[in-house]
Short mmCIF file of C-alpha atoms in Angstrom, two decimals:
data_model
loop_
_atom_site.label_atom_id
_atom_site.label_comp_id
_atom_site.label_asym_id
_atom_site.label_seq_id
_atom_site.Cartn_x
_atom_site.Cartn_y
_atom_site.Cartn_z
CA MET A 6 46.21 46.37 19.38
CA SER A 7 46.47 47.83 15.88
CA LYS A 8 48.05 51.14 15.03
CA PRO A 9 45.69 54.05 14.44
CA ILE A 10 45.30 55.09 10.81
CA PRO A 11 46.91 58.50 10.27
CA VAL A 12 44.36 61.16 9.42
CA ALA A 13 45.29 64.25 7.46
CA PRO A 14 44.85 67.48 9.40
CA ALA A 15 41.62 69.35 8.65
CA GLY A 16 41.89 71.23 5.38
CA GLU A 17 44.91 69.27 4.08
CA SER A 18 42.75 66.89 2.06
CA HIS A 19 40.99 69.86 0.44
CA LYS A 20 44.39 71.43 -0.29
CA ARG A 21 45.56 68.19 -1.90
CA GLU A 22 42.43 68.10 -4.09
CA ARG A 23 43.03 71.66 -5.26
CA ARG A 24 46.62 70.74 -6.07
CA LYS A 25 45.47 67.68 -8.00
CA GLU A 26 43.04 69.80 -10.04
CA ALA A 27 45.81 72.29 -10.89
CA ARG A 28 48.33 69.65 -11.87
CA PRO A 29 47.34 69.21 -15.56
CA GLY A 30 47.79 72.95 -16.11
CA GLU A 31 51.16 72.88 -14.35
CA LEU A 32 52.28 69.98 -16.53
CA LEU A 33 51.16 71.75 -19.69
CA GLU A 34 52.92 74.95 -18.65
CA ALA A 35 56.17 73.07 -17.95
CA ALA A 36 55.91 71.27 -21.29
CA LEU A 37 55.21 74.47 -23.20
CA ASP A 38 58.20 76.19 -21.57
CA LEU A 39 60.47 73.32 -22.59
CA PHE A 40 59.01 73.03 -26.08
CA VAL A 41 59.75 76.73 -26.58
CA GLU A 42 63.26 76.51 -25.10
CA LYS A 43 64.40 73.27 -26.75
CA GLY A 44 61.87 72.49 -29.45
CA TYR A 45 59.31 69.72 -29.39
CA ALA A 46 61.56 67.02 -30.81
CA ALA A 47 64.43 67.71 -28.39
CA THR A 48 62.23 67.74 -25.27
CA ARG A 49 61.96 64.47 -23.36
CA ALA A 50 58.97 63.57 -21.19
CA GLU A 51 61.33 63.11 -18.22
CA GLU A 52 62.38 66.76 -18.56
CA VAL A 53 58.76 67.89 -18.49
CA ALA A 54 58.19 65.88 -15.30
CA VAL A 55 61.30 67.35 -13.65
CA ARG A 56 60.34 70.91 -14.67
CA ALA A 57 56.85 70.38 -13.22
CA GLY A 58 58.24 68.82 -10.03
CA VAL A 59 56.54 65.45 -10.47
CA SER A 60 57.61 61.93 -11.31
CA LYS A 61 57.51 60.63 -14.87
CA GLY A 62 54.75 58.25 -13.75
CA THR A 63 52.63 61.17 -12.57
CA LEU A 64 53.13 62.92 -15.89
CA PHE A 65 51.95 59.84 -17.79
CA LEU A 66 48.98 59.46 -15.43
CA TYR A 67 47.65 62.74 -16.81
CA PHE A 68 49.06 62.57 -20.34
CA PRO A 69 49.95 59.13 -21.78
CA SER A 70 52.37 60.58 -24.34
CA LYS A 71 54.32 63.68 -25.27
CA GLU A 72 52.09 63.94 -28.35
CA GLU A 73 48.99 64.16 -26.13
CA ILE A 74 50.61 66.92 -24.09
CA PHE A 75 51.25 68.86 -27.28
CA GLN A 76 47.71 68.28 -28.53
CA GLU A 77 46.23 69.47 -25.23
CA ILE A 78 48.32 72.66 -25.39
CA LEU A 79 46.98 73.31 -28.89
CA ALA A 80 43.43 72.41 -27.89
CA THR A 81 43.56 74.79 -24.93
CA ARG A 82 44.83 77.65 -27.08
CA SER A 83 42.23 76.87 -29.77
CA ARG A 84 39.40 77.03 -27.23
CA GLU A 85 40.77 80.34 -25.90
CA PHE A 86 40.91 81.73 -29.42
CA SER A 87 37.35 80.63 -30.20
CA ALA A 88 36.10 82.25 -26.99
CA ALA A 89 37.84 85.50 -27.96
CA LEU A 90 36.00 85.47 -31.30
CA GLU A 91 32.52 84.97 -29.83
CA PRO A 92 31.80 88.73 -29.43
CA ALA A 93 32.11 89.10 -33.20
CA MET A 94 28.98 86.98 -33.59
CA ARG A 95 26.98 89.43 -31.49
CA THR A 96 27.78 92.29 -33.85
CA ALA A 97 25.35 92.82 -36.73
CA CYS A 98 27.73 94.72 -38.98
CA PRO A 99 29.96 92.42 -41.11
CA ILE A 100 32.75 95.05 -41.23
CA GLU A 101 32.80 95.20 -37.41
CA GLN A 102 32.74 91.40 -37.23
CA LEU A 103 35.67 91.12 -39.60
CA GLY A 104 37.58 93.83 -37.74
CA HIS A 105 37.07 91.98 -34.45
CA ILE A 106 38.20 88.70 -36.01
CA VAL A 107 41.34 90.27 -37.48
CA ARG A 108 42.25 92.05 -34.21
CA GLN A 109 41.72 88.91 -32.14
CA THR A 110 43.65 86.76 -34.62
CA LEU A 111 46.63 89.11 -34.58
CA ALA A 112 46.53 89.41 -30.78
CA HIS A 113 46.40 85.61 -30.43
CA LEU A 114 49.27 85.11 -32.87
CA ASP A 115 51.31 87.73 -31.01
CA ALA A 116 50.58 86.28 -27.56
CA HIS A 117 51.25 82.68 -28.62
CA SER A 118 53.84 83.00 -31.37
CA ALA A 119 56.05 80.29 -29.86
CA MET A 120 53.15 77.84 -29.99
CA PHE A 121 52.61 78.51 -33.68
CA ALA A 122 56.33 78.00 -34.33
CA MET A 123 56.07 74.61 -32.62
CA PHE A 124 53.04 73.74 -34.71
CA VAL A 125 55.09 74.34 -37.84
CA GLU A 126 58.05 72.42 -36.35
CA ARG A 127 55.75 69.44 -35.86
CA GLY A 128 55.08 69.44 -39.58
CA ALA A 129 51.77 71.21 -40.01
CA HIS A 130 51.79 72.60 -43.51
CA ALA A 131 48.15 72.71 -44.54
CA GLU A 132 44.57 72.52 -43.32
CA PHE A 133 44.46 68.74 -43.55
CA ASP A 134 47.25 68.51 -40.96
CA LEU A 135 45.22 70.12 -38.18
CA ASP A 136 43.61 66.90 -37.00
CA ARG A 137 46.85 64.93 -37.37
CA ILE A 138 49.03 67.44 -35.52
CA GLY A 139 46.60 69.27 -33.26
CA GLY A 140 43.94 66.67 -32.65
CA PRO A 141 40.19 66.82 -33.15
CA VAL A 142 39.63 69.84 -30.87
CA VAL A 143 42.00 72.01 -32.91
CA ASP A 144 40.44 70.78 -36.14
CA ARG A 145 36.92 71.52 -34.85
CA GLU A 146 37.88 75.03 -33.68
CA TYR A 147 39.48 75.75 -37.04
CA VAL A 148 36.27 74.75 -38.82
CA ARG A 149 34.36 77.09 -36.47
CA PHE A 150 36.81 79.88 -37.31
CA LEU A 151 36.29 79.33 -41.04
CA GLY A 152 32.52 79.34 -40.50
CA LEU A 153 32.77 82.64 -38.66
CA LEU A 154 34.80 84.12 -41.53
CA ASP A 155 32.24 82.85 -44.05
CA LYS A 156 29.42 84.57 -42.16
CA THR A 157 31.23 87.90 -42.26
CA MET A 158 31.93 87.77 -45.99
#
């Protein structure tokens, strides 16, 4: 007679799925904390895994490299910034649009100053570096930002 296959208690499988969905965010948060504390170059992938409470293999299942972790952090922040600028497009007055853009830009820089310091640490010195350092999402959001500025001028 064969052994019965263990079945997870009701609700545990759903709990595991929720945990799995949250994991990328937890990994990014752990990486960002370490990048801020130690700098990008000094942070090892193993340290990110330990901080997040997962194995190195699990980390690389979600993000194949430290560079991809960094790019996803930047992409996430870029999407947040773009979303914060959207209300400016619904305002007819260019002065109000520009005021909204400036306020949101300063608020974003203030809230995420450590991220911008890391961006500079990684070697971003000009517009052409956005795709190289931040990836295509960051580059695309920057182009959208410039377009928004052009419309207000």
